[in-house]
């Protein structure tokens, strides 16, 4: 029977790094990336559901993250089952000891336990803020949260089959004030939305969209509140 050395255990668990030379760059063999959904084409129409309404940008254009419901593979409908599986895996005793992150870095994929609903989500490390606090993006919903690193776990390959499900878009209507944003959220939350791409996005710019609820334009509704 073979045995694993203490050195190898530390290296494999991420608690140590083995350097052959102080001047040698060691590749990160565990670096993984989420699959991405196809780009939204100009003029295309989709059925979506709001997953997160972002804070108003300095340009005063509402930005929101949505999940696509009208794709042929119905990927968003597979997400609840995946999250249930994550709960079963990471909800065991000694979870942190077994799969906690010895270290993390921006861009690292992870599983993150939400402090409010106690559920496990797929995440991506955005930045190390200070101490053991980490800013993590919930890739299937679009929100970003500040969490202690002991709530993060290694994300297994089985949980990376689905692409990141949140798509961030912008509405080409300038608005002002928290009251208008609250009204917007109330009008589009928990309902199926018809979303038309009016301007295709790029690496620097978000796609611009028009939203409709039951045939009524949300964009036109917001324009009534423009000063």
Short mmCIF file of C-alpha atoms in Angstrom, two decimals:
data_model
loop_
_atom_site.label_atom_id
_atom_site.label_comp_id
_atom_site.label_asym_id
_atom_site.label_seq_id
_atom_site.Cartn_x
_atom_site.Cartn_y
_atom_site.Cartn_z
CA UNK A 1 0.00 0.00 0.00
CA UNK A 2 1.37 3.40 -0.94
CA UNK A 3 1.36 6.43 1.31
CA UNK A 4 1.15 10.13 0.52
CA UNK A 5 3.83 12.31 2.06
CA UNK A 6 2.97 15.23 4.29
CA UNK A 7 4.51 17.53 1.68
CA UNK A 8 2.22 16.19 -1.07
CA UNK A 9 -0.86 16.47 1.17
CA UNK A 10 -0.07 20.13 1.88
CA UNK A 11 0.55 20.90 -1.79
CA UNK A 12 -2.58 19.10 -3.01
CA UNK A 13 -4.76 20.79 -0.40
CA UNK A 14 -3.51 24.22 -1.44
CA UNK A 15 -1.88 24.91 1.94
CA UNK A 16 1.64 24.88 0.46
CA UNK A 17 3.31 25.39 -2.89
CA UNK A 18 6.24 23.27 -4.06
CA UNK A 19 8.93 25.35 -5.78
CA UNK A 20 11.83 23.78 -7.59
CA UNK A 21 13.45 27.19 -7.91
CA UNK A 22 12.61 30.61 -6.46
CA UNK A 23 12.78 31.97 -10.01
CA UNK A 24 10.48 29.36 -11.57
CA UNK A 25 6.81 30.16 -12.20
CA UNK A 26 4.67 27.20 -11.19
CA UNK A 27 1.51 26.85 -13.34
CA UNK A 28 -1.77 26.71 -11.47
CA UNK A 29 -3.04 23.27 -12.44
CA UNK A 30 -6.33 23.87 -10.60
CA UNK A 31 -7.27 27.06 -12.45
CA UNK A 32 -10.71 26.60 -13.99
CA UNK A 33 -13.16 28.84 -15.78
CA UNK A 34 -16.93 28.66 -16.16
CA UNK A 35 -18.40 28.05 -19.57
CA UNK A 36 -20.08 31.13 -21.01
CA UNK A 37 -23.46 31.49 -22.68
CA UNK A 38 -23.49 32.57 -26.35
CA UNK A 39 -23.47 36.30 -27.03
CA UNK A 40 -26.84 38.00 -27.41
CA UNK A 41 -27.28 39.05 -31.02
CA UNK A 42 -28.67 42.41 -32.07
CA UNK A 43 -32.43 42.19 -32.64
CA UNK A 44 -32.83 38.81 -30.91
CA UNK A 45 -35.72 38.31 -28.49
CA UNK A 46 -35.58 36.20 -25.33
CA UNK A 47 -37.73 35.20 -22.40
CA UNK A 48 -35.83 35.96 -19.21
CA UNK A 49 -36.25 36.23 -15.46
CA UNK A 50 -34.66 38.91 -13.27
CA UNK A 51 -31.98 37.48 -10.97
CA UNK A 52 -30.46 40.72 -9.66
CA UNK A 53 -31.03 44.46 -10.06
CA UNK A 54 -27.70 46.28 -9.71
CA UNK A 55 -27.10 49.63 -8.10
CA UNK A 56 -27.67 52.54 -10.44
CA UNK A 57 -24.52 53.27 -12.47
CA UNK A 58 -22.90 56.69 -12.72
CA UNK A 59 -24.48 56.90 -16.18
CA UNK A 60 -27.89 56.45 -14.51
CA UNK A 61 -28.72 53.52 -16.78
CA UNK A 62 -30.40 50.63 -14.94
CA UNK A 63 -28.33 47.44 -15.09
CA UNK A 64 -29.75 44.03 -14.32
CA UNK A 65 -28.68 40.41 -14.40
CA UNK A 66 -31.13 37.95 -15.92
CA UNK A 67 -31.41 34.22 -16.50
CA UNK A 68 -32.43 33.09 -19.97
CA UNK A 69 -35.55 30.89 -20.03
CA UNK A 70 -36.09 30.50 -23.77
CA UNK A 71 -32.83 28.75 -24.76
CA UNK A 72 -33.37 25.38 -26.43
CA UNK A 73 -31.60 23.43 -23.66
CA UNK A 74 -33.53 25.13 -20.82
CA UNK A 75 -30.31 25.43 -18.84
CA UNK A 76 -31.76 27.70 -16.14
CA UNK A 77 -34.26 24.99 -15.22
CA UNK A 78 -31.35 22.67 -14.44
CA UNK A 79 -29.85 25.07 -11.91
CA UNK A 80 -32.06 24.18 -8.87
CA UNK A 81 -31.07 20.51 -9.17
CA UNK A 82 -27.39 21.43 -9.37
CA UNK A 83 -27.70 23.62 -6.28
CA UNK A 84 -29.44 20.80 -4.39
CA UNK A 85 -26.51 18.53 -5.23
CA UNK A 86 -24.08 21.17 -3.99
CA UNK A 87 -26.00 21.38 -0.73
CA UNK A 88 -25.71 17.63 -0.22
CA UNK A 89 -21.96 17.63 -0.89
CA UNK A 90 -20.88 20.75 0.98
CA UNK A 91 -23.42 20.44 3.78
CA UNK A 92 -21.61 17.51 5.44
CA UNK A 93 -19.70 17.79 8.69
CA UNK A 94 -16.04 18.79 8.40
CA UNK A 95 -16.80 20.41 5.05
CA UNK A 96 -14.28 23.18 5.64
CA UNK A 97 -11.60 20.73 6.67
CA UNK A 98 -12.24 18.56 3.61
CA UNK A 99 -12.73 21.16 0.89
CA UNK A 100 -11.93 24.58 2.35
CA UNK A 101 -9.68 26.88 0.36
CA UNK A 102 -6.17 27.13 1.73
CA UNK A 103 -5.74 30.23 -0.43
CA UNK A 104 -7.71 32.02 -3.11
CA UNK A 105 -7.07 34.57 -5.83
CA UNK A 106 -9.11 36.83 -8.16
CA UNK A 107 -10.82 34.80 -10.86
CA UNK A 108 -10.81 31.57 -8.86
CA UNK A 109 -14.02 29.52 -9.11
CA UNK A 110 -15.53 28.34 -5.84
CA UNK A 111 -18.62 27.24 -3.99
CA UNK A 112 -19.91 29.85 -1.53
CA UNK A 113 -22.38 29.51 1.32
CA UNK A 114 -24.78 32.41 1.59
CA UNK A 115 -25.14 33.76 5.13
CA UNK A 116 -28.83 34.61 4.67
CA UNK A 117 -30.47 31.51 3.20
CA UNK A 118 -27.62 29.07 4.10
CA UNK A 119 -27.61 27.68 0.54
CA UNK A 120 -24.56 26.89 -1.57
CA UNK A 121 -23.95 28.84 -4.79
CA UNK A 122 -21.39 28.81 -7.58
CA UNK A 123 -19.05 31.76 -7.27
CA UNK A 124 -15.97 33.48 -8.60
CA UNK A 125 -13.53 35.40 -6.43
CA UNK A 126 -13.43 39.05 -7.40
CA UNK A 127 -10.92 40.44 -4.93
CA UNK A 128 -9.32 39.87 -1.54
CA UNK A 129 -10.56 42.83 0.48
CA UNK A 130 -8.70 42.61 3.78
CA UNK A 131 -7.88 39.98 6.32
CA UNK A 132 -9.95 36.93 5.48
CA UNK A 133 -12.77 38.80 3.75
CA UNK A 134 -13.32 38.06 0.06
CA UNK A 135 -15.56 39.71 -2.54
CA UNK A 136 -17.33 36.94 -4.46
CA UNK A 137 -19.59 37.12 -7.50
CA UNK A 138 -22.52 34.68 -7.59
CA UNK A 139 -22.14 33.72 -11.25
CA UNK A 140 -25.67 32.33 -11.71
CA UNK A 141 -27.42 35.39 -10.26
CA UNK A 142 -25.10 38.34 -10.86
CA UNK A 143 -24.86 39.79 -7.35
CA UNK A 144 -21.56 40.31 -5.52
CA UNK A 145 -21.19 39.69 -1.80
CA UNK A 146 -18.48 40.19 0.81
CA UNK A 147 -17.93 36.89 2.62
CA UNK A 148 -15.32 35.40 5.01
CA UNK A 149 -13.08 32.89 3.26
CA UNK A 150 -14.16 30.05 5.57
CA UNK A 151 -17.49 30.06 3.70
CA UNK A 152 -15.76 29.15 0.42
CA UNK A 153 -15.12 25.62 -0.87
CA UNK A 154 -13.33 24.01 -3.79
CA UNK A 155 -15.74 23.67 -6.70
CA UNK A 156 -15.79 20.19 -8.23
CA UNK A 157 -15.87 19.65 -11.99
CA UNK A 158 -19.35 18.08 -11.77
CA UNK A 159 -20.67 21.47 -10.70
CA UNK A 160 -19.16 23.26 -13.69
CA UNK A 161 -21.14 21.46 -16.39
CA UNK A 162 -23.60 24.36 -16.68
CA UNK A 163 -22.31 27.72 -17.93
CA UNK A 164 -22.50 30.76 -15.69
CA UNK A 165 -26.21 31.53 -15.89
CA UNK A 166 -26.38 35.27 -15.11
CA UNK A 167 -26.33 37.63 -18.10
CA UNK A 168 -25.79 41.31 -17.29
CA UNK A 169 -27.56 43.84 -19.51
CA UNK A 170 -28.48 47.53 -19.43
CA UNK A 171 -31.62 49.50 -20.23
CA UNK A 172 -31.09 52.57 -22.44
CA UNK A 173 -33.18 54.83 -20.23
CA UNK A 174 -31.68 57.28 -17.76
CA UNK A 175 -33.40 57.28 -14.38
CA UNK A 176 -32.81 59.04 -11.08
CA UNK A 177 -33.43 58.09 -7.50
CA UNK A 178 -33.97 55.00 -5.38
CA UNK A 179 -37.77 55.31 -5.66
CA UNK A 180 -37.69 54.76 -9.43
CA UNK A 181 -35.35 51.78 -9.04
CA UNK A 182 -37.64 50.30 -6.39
CA UNK A 183 -40.61 50.75 -8.72
CA UNK A 184 -38.63 49.07 -11.51
CA UNK A 185 -37.80 46.06 -9.35
CA UNK A 186 -41.40 45.72 -8.20
CA UNK A 187 -42.57 45.72 -11.81
CA UNK A 188 -40.14 43.12 -13.17
CA UNK A 189 -39.40 40.84 -10.22
CA UNK A 190 -40.74 37.26 -10.21
CA UNK A 191 -42.33 37.52 -13.67
CA UNK A 192 -41.33 36.29 -17.11
CA UNK A 193 -39.87 39.16 -19.14
CA UNK A 194 -39.70 39.64 -22.89
CA UNK A 195 -36.23 41.01 -23.60
CA UNK A 196 -35.18 42.39 -27.00
CA UNK A 197 -31.53 43.21 -27.72
CA UNK A 198 -31.56 46.73 -29.20
CA UNK A 199 -27.78 47.16 -29.19
CA UNK A 200 -25.31 44.28 -29.13
CA UNK A 201 -22.72 44.30 -26.35
CA UNK A 202 -18.92 44.11 -26.49
CA UNK A 203 -16.05 43.49 -24.08
CA UNK A 204 -16.38 47.07 -22.84
CA UNK A 205 -20.13 47.66 -23.14
CA UNK A 206 -23.17 45.77 -21.89
CA UNK A 207 -25.94 44.80 -24.30
CA UNK A 208 -28.75 47.38 -24.36
CA UNK A 209 -32.22 45.89 -24.02
CA UNK A 210 -35.90 46.70 -24.12
CA UNK A 211 -38.03 44.87 -21.58
CA UNK A 212 -41.71 44.10 -21.82
CA UNK A 213 -44.13 42.61 -19.30
CA UNK A 214 -47.27 41.15 -20.83
CA UNK A 215 -46.69 43.25 -23.95
CA UNK A 216 -46.17 46.52 -22.08
CA UNK A 217 -42.81 48.26 -22.50
CA UNK A 218 -40.93 48.74 -19.22
CA UNK A 219 -38.57 51.17 -20.96
CA UNK A 220 -41.44 53.46 -21.98
CA UNK A 221 -42.81 53.29 -18.47
CA UNK A 222 -39.48 54.46 -17.04
CA UNK A 223 -39.27 57.33 -19.54
CA UNK A 224 -42.28 58.88 -17.82
CA UNK A 225 -40.08 59.48 -14.77
CA UNK A 226 -37.21 61.11 -16.66
CA UNK A 227 -36.76 64.71 -15.58
#
